[in-house]
Structures are given as structure tokens and as C-alpha cells.
Coordinates of C-alpha atoms and ligand atoms in Angstrom, one line a residue:
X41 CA 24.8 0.2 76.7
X42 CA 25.9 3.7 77.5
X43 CA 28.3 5.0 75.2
X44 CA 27.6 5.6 71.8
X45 CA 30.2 6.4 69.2
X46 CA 29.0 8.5 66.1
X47 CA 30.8 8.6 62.7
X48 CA 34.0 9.7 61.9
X49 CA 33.7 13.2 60.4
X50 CA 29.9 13.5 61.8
X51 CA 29.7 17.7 62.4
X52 CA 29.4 18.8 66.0
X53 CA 27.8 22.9 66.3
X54 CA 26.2 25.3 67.6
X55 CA 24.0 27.8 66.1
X56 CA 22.8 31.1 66.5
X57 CA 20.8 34.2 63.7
X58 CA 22.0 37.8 63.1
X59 CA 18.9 39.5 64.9
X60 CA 19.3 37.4 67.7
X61 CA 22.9 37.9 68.5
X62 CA 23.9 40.6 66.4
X63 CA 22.7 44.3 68.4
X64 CA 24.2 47.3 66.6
X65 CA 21.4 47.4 64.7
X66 CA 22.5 51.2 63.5
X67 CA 25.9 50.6 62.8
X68 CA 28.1 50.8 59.5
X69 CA 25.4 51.3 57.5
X70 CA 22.8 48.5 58.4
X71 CA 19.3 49.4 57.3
X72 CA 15.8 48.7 59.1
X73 CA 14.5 45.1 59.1
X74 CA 10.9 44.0 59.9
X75 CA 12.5 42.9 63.1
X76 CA 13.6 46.0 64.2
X77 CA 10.0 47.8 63.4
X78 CA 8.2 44.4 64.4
X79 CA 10.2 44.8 68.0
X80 CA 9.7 48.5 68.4
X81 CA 5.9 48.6 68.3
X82 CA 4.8 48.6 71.9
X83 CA 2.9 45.4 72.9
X84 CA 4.6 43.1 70.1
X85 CA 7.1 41.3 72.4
X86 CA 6.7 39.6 75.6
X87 CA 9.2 42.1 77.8
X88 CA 9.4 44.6 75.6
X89 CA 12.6 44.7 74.3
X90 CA 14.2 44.6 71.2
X91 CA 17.2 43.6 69.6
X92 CA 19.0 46.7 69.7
X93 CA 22.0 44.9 71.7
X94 CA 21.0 42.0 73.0
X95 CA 24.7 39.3 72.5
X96 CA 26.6 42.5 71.0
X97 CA 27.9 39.8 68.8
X98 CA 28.6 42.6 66.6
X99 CA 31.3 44.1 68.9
X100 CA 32.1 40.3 70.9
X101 CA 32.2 38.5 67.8
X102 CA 36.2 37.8 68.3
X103 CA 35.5 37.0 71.7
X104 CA 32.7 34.6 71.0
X105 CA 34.7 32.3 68.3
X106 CA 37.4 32.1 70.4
X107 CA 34.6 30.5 73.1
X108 CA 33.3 28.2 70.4
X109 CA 36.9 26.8 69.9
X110 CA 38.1 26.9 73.5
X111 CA 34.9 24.6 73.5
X112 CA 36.0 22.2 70.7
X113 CA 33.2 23.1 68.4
X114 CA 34.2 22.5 64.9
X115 CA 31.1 24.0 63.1
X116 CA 29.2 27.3 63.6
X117 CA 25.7 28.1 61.8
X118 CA 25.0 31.5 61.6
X119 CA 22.9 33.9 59.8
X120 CA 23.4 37.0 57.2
X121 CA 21.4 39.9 58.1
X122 CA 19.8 41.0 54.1
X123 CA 19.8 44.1 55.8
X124 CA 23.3 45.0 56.5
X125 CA 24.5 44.0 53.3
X126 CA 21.8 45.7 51.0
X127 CA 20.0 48.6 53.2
X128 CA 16.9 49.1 51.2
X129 CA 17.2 45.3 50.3
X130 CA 18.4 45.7 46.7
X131 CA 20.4 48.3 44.8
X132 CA 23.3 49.5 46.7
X133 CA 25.5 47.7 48.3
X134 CA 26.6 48.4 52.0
X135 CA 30.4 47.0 52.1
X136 CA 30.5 47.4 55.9
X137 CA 28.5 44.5 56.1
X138 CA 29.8 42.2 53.7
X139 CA 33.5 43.2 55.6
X140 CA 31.0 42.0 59.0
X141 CA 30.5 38.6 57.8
X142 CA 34.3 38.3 56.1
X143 CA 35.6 38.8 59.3
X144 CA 33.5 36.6 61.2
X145 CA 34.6 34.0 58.7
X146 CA 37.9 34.5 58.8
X147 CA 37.9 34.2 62.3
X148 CA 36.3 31.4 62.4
X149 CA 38.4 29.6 59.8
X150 CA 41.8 30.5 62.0
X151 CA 39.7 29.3 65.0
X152 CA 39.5 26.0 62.6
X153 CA 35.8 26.3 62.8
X154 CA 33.8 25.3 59.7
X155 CA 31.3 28.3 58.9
X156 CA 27.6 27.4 57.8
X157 CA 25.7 30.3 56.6
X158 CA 21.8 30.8 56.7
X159 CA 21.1 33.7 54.0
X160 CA 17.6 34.4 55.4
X161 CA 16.0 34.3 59.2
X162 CA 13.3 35.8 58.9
X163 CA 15.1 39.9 58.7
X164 CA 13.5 41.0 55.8
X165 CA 14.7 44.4 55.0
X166 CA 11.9 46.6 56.1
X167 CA 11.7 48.6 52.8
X168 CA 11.1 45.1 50.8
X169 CA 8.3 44.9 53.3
X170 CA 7.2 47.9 52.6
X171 CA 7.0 46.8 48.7
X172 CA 4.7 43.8 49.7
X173 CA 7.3 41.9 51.6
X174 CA 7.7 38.1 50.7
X175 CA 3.8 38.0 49.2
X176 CA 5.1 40.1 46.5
X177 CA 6.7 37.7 43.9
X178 CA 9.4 40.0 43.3
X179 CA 10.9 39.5 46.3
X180 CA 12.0 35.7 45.2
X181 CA 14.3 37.9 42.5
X182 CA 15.5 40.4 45.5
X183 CA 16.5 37.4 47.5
X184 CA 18.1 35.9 44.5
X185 CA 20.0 38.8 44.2
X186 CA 21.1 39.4 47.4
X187 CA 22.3 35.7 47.4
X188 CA 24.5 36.4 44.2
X189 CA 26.2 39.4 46.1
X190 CA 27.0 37.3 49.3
X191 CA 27.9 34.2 48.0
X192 CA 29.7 36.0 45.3
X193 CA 32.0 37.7 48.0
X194 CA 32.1 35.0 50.5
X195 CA 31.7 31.9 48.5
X196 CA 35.4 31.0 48.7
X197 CA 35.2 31.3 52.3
X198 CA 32.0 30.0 53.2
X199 CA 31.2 26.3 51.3
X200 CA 27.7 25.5 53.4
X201 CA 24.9 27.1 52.5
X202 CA 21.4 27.1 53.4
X203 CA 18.8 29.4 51.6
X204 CA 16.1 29.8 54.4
X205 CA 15.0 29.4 58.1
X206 CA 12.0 27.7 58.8
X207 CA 9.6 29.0 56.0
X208 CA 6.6 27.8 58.3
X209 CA 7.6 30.5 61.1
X210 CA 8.1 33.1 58.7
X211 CA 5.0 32.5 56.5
X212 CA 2.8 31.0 59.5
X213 CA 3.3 32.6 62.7
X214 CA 4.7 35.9 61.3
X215 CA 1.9 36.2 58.3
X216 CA -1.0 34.6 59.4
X217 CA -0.9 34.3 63.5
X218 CA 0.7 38.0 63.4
X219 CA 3.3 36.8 66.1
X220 CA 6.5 37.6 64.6
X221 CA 6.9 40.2 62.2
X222 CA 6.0 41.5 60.0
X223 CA 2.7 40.4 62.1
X224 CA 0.0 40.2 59.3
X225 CA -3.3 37.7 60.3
X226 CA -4.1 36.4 56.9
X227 CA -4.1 32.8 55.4
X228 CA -3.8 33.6 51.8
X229 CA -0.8 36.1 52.5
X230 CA 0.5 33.4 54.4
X231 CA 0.7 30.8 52.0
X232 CA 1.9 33.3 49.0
X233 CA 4.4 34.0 51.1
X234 CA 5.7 30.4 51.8
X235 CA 5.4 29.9 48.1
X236 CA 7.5 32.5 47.3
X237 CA 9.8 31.7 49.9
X238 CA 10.1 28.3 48.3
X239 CA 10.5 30.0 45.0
X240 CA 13.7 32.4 46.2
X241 CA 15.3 29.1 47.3
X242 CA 15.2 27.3 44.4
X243 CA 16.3 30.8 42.4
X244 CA 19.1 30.9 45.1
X245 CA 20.4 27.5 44.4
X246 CA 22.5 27.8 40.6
X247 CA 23.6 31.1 41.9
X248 CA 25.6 29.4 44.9
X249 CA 26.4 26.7 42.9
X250 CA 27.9 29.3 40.3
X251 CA 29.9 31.2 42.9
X252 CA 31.0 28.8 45.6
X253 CA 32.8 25.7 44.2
X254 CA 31.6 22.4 46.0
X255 CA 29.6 24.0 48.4
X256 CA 26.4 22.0 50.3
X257 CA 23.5 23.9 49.8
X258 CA 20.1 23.0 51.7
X259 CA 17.2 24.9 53.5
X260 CA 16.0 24.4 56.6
X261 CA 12.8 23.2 57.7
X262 CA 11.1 23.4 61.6
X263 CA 9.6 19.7 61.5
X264 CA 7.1 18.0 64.3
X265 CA 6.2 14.4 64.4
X266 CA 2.9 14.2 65.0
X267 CA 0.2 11.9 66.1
X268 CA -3.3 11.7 66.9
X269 CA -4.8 11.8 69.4
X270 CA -6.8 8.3 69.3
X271 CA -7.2 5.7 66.6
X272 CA -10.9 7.4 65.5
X273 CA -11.1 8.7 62.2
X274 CA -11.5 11.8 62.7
X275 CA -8.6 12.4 65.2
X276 CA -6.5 10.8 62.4
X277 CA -7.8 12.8 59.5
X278 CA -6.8 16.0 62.0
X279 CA -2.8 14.9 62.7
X280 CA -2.8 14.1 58.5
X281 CA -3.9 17.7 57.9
X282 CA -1.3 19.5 60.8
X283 CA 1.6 16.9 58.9
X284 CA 0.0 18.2 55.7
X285 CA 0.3 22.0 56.9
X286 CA 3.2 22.0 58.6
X287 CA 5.6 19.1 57.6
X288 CA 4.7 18.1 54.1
X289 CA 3.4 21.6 52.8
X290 CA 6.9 22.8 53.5
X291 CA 8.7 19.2 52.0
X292 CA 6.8 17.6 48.9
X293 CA 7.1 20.8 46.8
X294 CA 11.1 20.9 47.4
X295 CA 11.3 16.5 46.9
X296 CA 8.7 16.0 44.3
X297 CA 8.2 19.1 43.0
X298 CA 4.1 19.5 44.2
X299 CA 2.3 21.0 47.2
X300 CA 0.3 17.6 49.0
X301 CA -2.8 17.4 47.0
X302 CA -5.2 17.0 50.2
X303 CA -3.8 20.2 51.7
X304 CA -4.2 22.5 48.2
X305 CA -7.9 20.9 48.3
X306 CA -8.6 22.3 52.4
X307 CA -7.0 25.3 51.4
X308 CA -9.1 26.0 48.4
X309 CA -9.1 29.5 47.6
X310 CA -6.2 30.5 50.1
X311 CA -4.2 28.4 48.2
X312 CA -1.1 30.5 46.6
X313 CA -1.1 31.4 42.9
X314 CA 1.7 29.6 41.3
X315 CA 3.3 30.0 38.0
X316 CA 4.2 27.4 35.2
X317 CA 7.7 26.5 36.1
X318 CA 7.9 27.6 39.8
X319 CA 7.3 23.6 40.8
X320 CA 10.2 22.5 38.9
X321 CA 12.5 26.1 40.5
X322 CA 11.3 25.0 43.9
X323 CA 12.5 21.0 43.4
X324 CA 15.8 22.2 42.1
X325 CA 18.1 19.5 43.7
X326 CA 19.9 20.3 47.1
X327 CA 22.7 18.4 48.6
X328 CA 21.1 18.3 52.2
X329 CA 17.9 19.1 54.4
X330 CA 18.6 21.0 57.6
X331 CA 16.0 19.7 60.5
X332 CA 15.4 22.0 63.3
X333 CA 13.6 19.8 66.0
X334 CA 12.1 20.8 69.1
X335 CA 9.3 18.4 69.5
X336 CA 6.8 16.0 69.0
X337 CA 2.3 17.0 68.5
X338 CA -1.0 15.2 69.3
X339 CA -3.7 16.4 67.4
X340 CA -6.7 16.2 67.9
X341 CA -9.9 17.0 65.7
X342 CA -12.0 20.3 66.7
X343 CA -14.4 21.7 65.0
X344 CA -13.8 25.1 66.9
X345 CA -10.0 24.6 66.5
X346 CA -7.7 26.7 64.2
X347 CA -8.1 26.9 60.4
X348 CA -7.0 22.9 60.6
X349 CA -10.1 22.1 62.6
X350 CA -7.8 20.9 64.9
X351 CA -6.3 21.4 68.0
X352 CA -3.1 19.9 70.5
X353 CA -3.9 17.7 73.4
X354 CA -1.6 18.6 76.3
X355 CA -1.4 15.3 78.4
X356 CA -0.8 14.6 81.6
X357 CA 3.1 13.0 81.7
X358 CA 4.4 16.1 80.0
X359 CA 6.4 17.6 82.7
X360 CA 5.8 21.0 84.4
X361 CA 9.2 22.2 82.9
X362 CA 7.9 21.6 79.3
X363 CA 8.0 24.8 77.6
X364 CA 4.6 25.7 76.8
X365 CA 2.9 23.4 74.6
X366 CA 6.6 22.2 73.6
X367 CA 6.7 18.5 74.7
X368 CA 10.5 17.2 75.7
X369 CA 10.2 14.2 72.8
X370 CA 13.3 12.5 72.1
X371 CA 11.5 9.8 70.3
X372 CA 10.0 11.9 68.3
X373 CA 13.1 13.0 66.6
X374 CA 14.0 9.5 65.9
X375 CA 10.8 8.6 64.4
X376 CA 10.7 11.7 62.3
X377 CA 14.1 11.2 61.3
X378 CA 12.9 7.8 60.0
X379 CA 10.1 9.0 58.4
X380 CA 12.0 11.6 56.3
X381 CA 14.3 8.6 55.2
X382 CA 11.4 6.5 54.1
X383 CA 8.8 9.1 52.3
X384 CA 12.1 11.5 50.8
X385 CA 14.4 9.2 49.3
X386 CA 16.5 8.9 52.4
X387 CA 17.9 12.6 51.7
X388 CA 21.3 13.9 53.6
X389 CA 20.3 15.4 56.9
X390 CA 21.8 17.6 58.9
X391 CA 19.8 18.7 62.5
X392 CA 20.8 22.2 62.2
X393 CA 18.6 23.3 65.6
X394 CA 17.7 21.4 68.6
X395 CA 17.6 22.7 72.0
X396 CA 15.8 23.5 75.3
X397 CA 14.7 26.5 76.8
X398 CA 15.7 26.7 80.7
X399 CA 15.0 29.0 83.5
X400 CA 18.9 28.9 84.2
X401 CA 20.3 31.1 87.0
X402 CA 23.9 31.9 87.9
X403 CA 24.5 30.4 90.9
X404 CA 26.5 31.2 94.3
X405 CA 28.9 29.6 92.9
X406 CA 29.5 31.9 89.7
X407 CA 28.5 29.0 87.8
X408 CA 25.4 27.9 85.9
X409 CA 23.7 24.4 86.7
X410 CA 21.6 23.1 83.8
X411 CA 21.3 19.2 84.1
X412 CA 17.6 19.5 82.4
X413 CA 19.4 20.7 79.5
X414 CA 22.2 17.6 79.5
X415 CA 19.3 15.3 80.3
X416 CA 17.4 16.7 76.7
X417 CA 20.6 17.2 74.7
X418 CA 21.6 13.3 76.0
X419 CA 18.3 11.7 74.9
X420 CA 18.0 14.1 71.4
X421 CA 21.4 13.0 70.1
X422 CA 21.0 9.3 71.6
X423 CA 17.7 9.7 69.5
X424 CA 19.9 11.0 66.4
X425 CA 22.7 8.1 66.9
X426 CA 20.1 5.3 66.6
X427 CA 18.7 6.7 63.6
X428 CA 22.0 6.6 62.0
X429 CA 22.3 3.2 63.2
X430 CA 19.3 2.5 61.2
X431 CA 20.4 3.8 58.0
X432 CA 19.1 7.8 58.3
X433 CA 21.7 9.8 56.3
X434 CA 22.9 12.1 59.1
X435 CA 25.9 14.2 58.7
X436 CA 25.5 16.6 61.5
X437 CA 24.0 17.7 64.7
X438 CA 24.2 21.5 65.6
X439 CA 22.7 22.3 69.3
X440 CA 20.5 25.6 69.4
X441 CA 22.0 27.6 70.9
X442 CA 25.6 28.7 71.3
X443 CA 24.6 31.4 73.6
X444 CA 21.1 32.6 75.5
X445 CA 19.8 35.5 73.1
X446 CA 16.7 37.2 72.0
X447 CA 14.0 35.2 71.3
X448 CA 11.9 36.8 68.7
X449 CA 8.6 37.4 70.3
X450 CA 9.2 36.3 74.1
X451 CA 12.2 38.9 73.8
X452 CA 14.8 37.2 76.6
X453 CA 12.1 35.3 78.7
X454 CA 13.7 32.2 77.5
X455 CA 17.3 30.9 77.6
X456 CA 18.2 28.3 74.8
X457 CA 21.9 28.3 75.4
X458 CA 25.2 26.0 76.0
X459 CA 26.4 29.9 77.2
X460 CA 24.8 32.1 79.8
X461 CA 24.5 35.6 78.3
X462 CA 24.3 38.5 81.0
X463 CA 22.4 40.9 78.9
X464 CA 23.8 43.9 81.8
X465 CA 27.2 43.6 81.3
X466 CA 27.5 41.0 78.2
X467 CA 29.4 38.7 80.2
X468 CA 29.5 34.8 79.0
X469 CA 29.7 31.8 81.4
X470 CA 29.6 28.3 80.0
X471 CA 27.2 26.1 81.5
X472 CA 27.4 23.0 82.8
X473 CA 25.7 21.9 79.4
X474 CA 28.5 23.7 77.7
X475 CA 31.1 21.7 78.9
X476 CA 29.0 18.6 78.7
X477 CA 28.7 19.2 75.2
X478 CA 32.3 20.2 74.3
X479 CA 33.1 16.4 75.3
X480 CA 31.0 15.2 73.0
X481 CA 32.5 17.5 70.2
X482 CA 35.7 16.5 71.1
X483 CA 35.2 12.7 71.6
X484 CA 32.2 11.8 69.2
X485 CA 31.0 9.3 71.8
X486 CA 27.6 10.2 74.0
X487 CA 28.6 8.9 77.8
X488 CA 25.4 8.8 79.8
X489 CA 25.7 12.3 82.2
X490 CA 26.8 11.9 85.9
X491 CA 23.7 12.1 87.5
Ligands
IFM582 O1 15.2 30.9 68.5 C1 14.5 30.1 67.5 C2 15.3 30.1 66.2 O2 15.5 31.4 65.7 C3 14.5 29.3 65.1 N1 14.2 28.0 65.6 C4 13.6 27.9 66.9 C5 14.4 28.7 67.9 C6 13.8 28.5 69.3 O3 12.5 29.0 69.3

């Protein structure tokens, strides 16, 4: 079989995040974001750029909607910079930035694009950093408070919601690996952090409820499927504890209201300090988990290996063009997909990022060949399709990205995009992917790609 049809209504998009699009990061009144400090300290980022311009969304953002629906894509997830809206990330309000955002919407509403808004990815505004950042518990109550101002201004325009980015990133990689900012190296800062992520969610959640009517609130969640690397024991007990870390740590508190018991035991004294009643503020219901997927692990034990005793076994089949340690696993998706329907209550799922970094190149041509990208996005949603047609609650697929942009730490060594961005002169070209995937939006079938 080679066509696959996908349910009426099922949401086609794109995404994209404010600091990764966005530029003008000292216009109309925007204030400083860890980003923005994180990307200025020399040695921090892979080229050494920032995101100063890097889309000019801020400027193009007319522009880039009218791409999206030129494209036929009917649902755009975007990010609020905390930042532009509250400069010193509480206190006063910055109206040029709430007018940002209404414009964006209201553009995208006449473009007859559905907006889906991310209220935190990973911007903290750098004076709440400066306060003790997300390891202070008072910044749960900030956030909460910066959610009641946006959604209280944009709730009527805006009805999908989702709280936070991929709390692993933030609290891992940017509070314990010191890769992203705010680029801290320390375990228990780490996993206060994630817990008061967790906590500013569930906080969140009423207050959207309150102020936008009907809307579909969820987070989103950077999920692997794992597996070890042998049937021994101790390869096994290694892949439970990176699930426990990464999957479940960030899952079973927001489902059944606990962090995994075996993980709170490893963790011992790093463990965060929790408060009676954040549990049952963290397991607050949501109407839908967002999924960003970009591959699958295999663990294997180490006793020299990170703080899991563990490390990943790169094997031989992956292929050359595999970024980094990130294995092109379309099964993977489907399995994890599976698995969130069997251990969560088959919850509503929506896979809000999945996408491939490509060295893409325009060509003589003026155009920009990127068939490895088709070939990943074909095999990713076929994935997605059969785990509908096994009874996973999926509403939505949403590719990462819309355009190429600046990628955090790598700065623009890597090109996620259905759009070519030419960082010089800010032209856009849709790639062949582009217009491969603007079928699909349009027709809601998957045809295998002309090879
Ligand atoms: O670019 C990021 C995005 O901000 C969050 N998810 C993963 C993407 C690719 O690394």
C-alpha cells in the first residue's frame, strides 16, 4: 500500500520559537533574556552568533504567514517571548509586545491559519535569572502571572495553548550540562528547576481555562524511545533509568501526580524539594500532550558513563547523515506513540516537533533539493498514521520547522526547515520538502515521494 489517508480534521503545521525566528531583540521595548546573554558570551555557541536577527520574523512576519498559507498549512505553533511582553519578567507591562503577538494572530487568522501558542521556550527573562531563575520557586508564580496577562489579552484570539517546551532541555542541558542557557552544571539545580517548571504549568492551567473559553491546553515534552543495548540485566536496568530520567521524570508527575519512584531513589539527595500540594498542581488535567520527536536511544550500562551510569551505543547501520548521535528512527515514534497510549491512559496527542537537520544548499538552479528530508518526514508521519490506525489518539502532526533558524547552541550550523532562510539577505525559498509537504496539508493522504 502507498497511500495513506489520515482523519478528517487531523491538524497539518509547522512550528517555529520567538528566539529562534524573532531578531529585533532591542526593539519596542523587549527586555534581555538568558538567550540573549547565554548567546553573547564568547565561546557559548558553536559559530558564534546570536539571535540578534537571525529570520527577522519580527519585521517578515507578514511575509512569512502569507508563505505558510500560500503553502496550505492550516496550523502554526509559535512561541511568546516572556521577555517582550514583561521586560524585567513581572511588574510592568510592555504593550508593544502584546500588540507583536496580536498582530501575528490576526494575521494568521485572515491567512485562515489556526494559531497554537507556546508561553515558554526556554527565554527566561534575564532579570528572573538574575533572581534565581526557574530554581527559585517564585518563578512558578511569575510565570503564572505572565500567563494571566497573555492569555488574558489574547485568549479570544488564540484557543491552543501549551504551557512549556521541553522541560528536559531547559532543566537538563541548560542547568546541568551548561549547554544552553542559562548554562549552570549542577544536578540538584537541575531537577529544582524541572520541578518548578512542572509546578508553573499546572499554576498556568485554571488561569487559561479562566480567560480563554474552550481552549486546548497541554505542554510539551521532548520524548525518546529507548532500548538497551542487549537483553543483560544490567544493559536493561541502564535504558529503565535514561526512560526514568528523561521520559517518565518529565510524564508520571503530570498523569499520576508522582515523580517514578526508582528515579527519586538514584537521585537521592539531588532530588527537588517539593511542597504538599505541588503533586496534585502539577497533575492538574490537560486536554492534550504535545510530543516533540526526533529519535530513538540504545543505552547501554557504564559505570564511567553520565550521572545515569550509562551511556548511547552508536551502531553501525546508522547512516553517515545522522545528526550526531540523533538516529533517523521512524519506528521509534510509532512505538513510543504506543507506549504513551498504553502506560498514560491513551491521552490526546498532538506531535508538535518532528524534523531533520540537512546540510541543504541552494542549488544552480535557485532551488533547494532536500529528498533526505521527504524521505524522513514520509517514514515519521507513515509512522504517526499506523499508530492512529492502532487506536493512538492523534490529532495533529506539526513538522519542525517552518523555516531554517537559529539553533540554540549550534547557532545556524544546522538547517531544520520546509523553508530555506538566507541569513545575508533574509530571503525565503521553499524547498522541495516544502512543497512536498504542502500536498500533504492540502490532501491528508501520504503518497510515497517520487524517487
Ligand atoms: O530547535 C529545537 C527546538 O527549539 C526544540 N526542539 C528541538 C529542535 C531541534 O533541535
Amino acid at each position: 500500500m502507498s497511500n495513506y489517508t489520515f482523519p478528517e480534521g487531523f491538524k497539518w503545521g509547522t512550528a517555529t520559537a520567538s528566539y529562534q525566528i524573532e531578531g529585533a531583540v532591542n526593539e519596542d521595548g523587549r527586555g534581555p533574556s538568558i538567550w540573549d546573554t547565554f548567546s553573547h558570551t564568547p565561546g557559548k555557541i558553536e559559530d558564534g552568533s546570536t539571535g540578534d536577527v537571525t529570520c527577522d520574523h519580527y519585521h517578515r512576519y507578514k511575509e512569512d504567514v502569507a508563505l505558510m498559507k500560500e503553502m496550505g498549512i492550516r496550523n502554526y505553533r509559535f512561541s511568546i517571548s516572556w521577555s517582550r511582553i514583561l521586560p524585567s519578567g513581572k511588574g510592568e507591562i510592555n504593550r508593544k509586545g502584546l500588540d507583536f503577538y496580536k498582530a501575528l494572530t490576526s494575521e494568521l487568522l485572515n491567512a485562515g491559519i489556526t494559531p497554537h501558542a507556546t508561553l515558554f521556550h526556554w527565554d527566561l527573562p534575564q532579570a528572573l535569572q538574575d533572581a534565581g531563575g526557574w530554581a527559585a520557586r517564585e518563578t512558578a508564580y511569575h510565570f503564572r502571572d505572565y500567563v494571566e496577562i497573555v492569555t488574558r489579552e489574547l485568549g479570544e484570539s488564540i484557543r491552543n495553548w501549551m504551557t512549556h517546551n521541553e522541560p528536559w532541555v531547559h532543566s537538563m542541558v541548560g542547568h546541568f550540562q551548561g549547554d544552553h542557557a542559562p548554562g549552570l552544571k549542577d544536578l540538584k539545580t537541575a531537577l529544582q528547576t524541572a520541578h518548578h517548571m512542572l509546578l508553573g504549568h499546572g499554576l498556568a492551567i485554571p488561569v487559561i481555562r479562566k480567560n480563554s473559553q474552550g481552549a486546548r491546553i497541554g505542554i510539551v515534552n521532548n520524548l525518546e524511545w529507548i532500548e538497551p543495548a542487549s537483553s543483560g540485566i544490567r544493559d536493561r536496568e541502564a535504558a529503565a533509568r535514561h526512560d526514568g530520567a528523561y521520559n517518565r521524570w518529565y510524564l508520571d508527575p503530570l498523569y499520576f501526580g508522582t515523580y517514578p519512584r526508582d528515579m527519586m531513589e538514584w537521585y537521592g539527595s539531588d532530588a527537588p524539594k517539593i511542597e504538599a500540594g505541588d503533586m496534585k498542581i502539577i497533575s492538574t488535567p490537560m486536554d492534550f500532550l504535545g510530543v516533540n520527536y526526533y529519535t530513538r536511544r540504545i543505552i547501554a550500562h557504564d559505570s564511567q558513563g553520565n550521572f545515569l551510569k550509562c551511556r548511547q551505543v552508536r551502531y553501525p547501520f546508522m547512516r553517515p547523515s545522522d545528526y550526531e548521535e540523533w538516529e533517523n528512527n521512524a519506528e521509534g515514534l510509532y512505538r513510543l506513540l504506543v507506549r504513551l497510549k498504553e502506560d498514560y491512559e491513551n491521552p490526546e496527542l498532538l506531535i508538535t516537533e518532528n524534523g531533520t537537520p540537512l546540510p541543504d544548499e541552494v542549488g544552480a538552479d535557485g532551488e533547494v533539493h532536500d529528498p533526505d528530508r521527504i524521505d524522513f518526514l514520509y517514514r515519521h508521519i507513515g509512522a504517526a498514521w499506523q499508530a492512529i490506525a492502532d487506536g493512538v489518539d492523534l490529532k495533529g502532526y506539526f513538522a519542525w520547522s517552518f523555516m531554517d533558524n537559529y539553533e540554540w547552541c549550534l547557532g545556524f550550523t544546522k538547517r531544520f526547515g520546509l523553508i530555506y532562510t538566507d541569513y545575508e539577505s533574509g530571503q525565503r525559498i521553499i524547498k522541495d520538502s516544502g512543497r512536498w509537504y504542502s500536498e500533504l496539508c492540502r490532501s491528508g493522504t501520504l503518497h510515497l515521494p517520487e524517487s
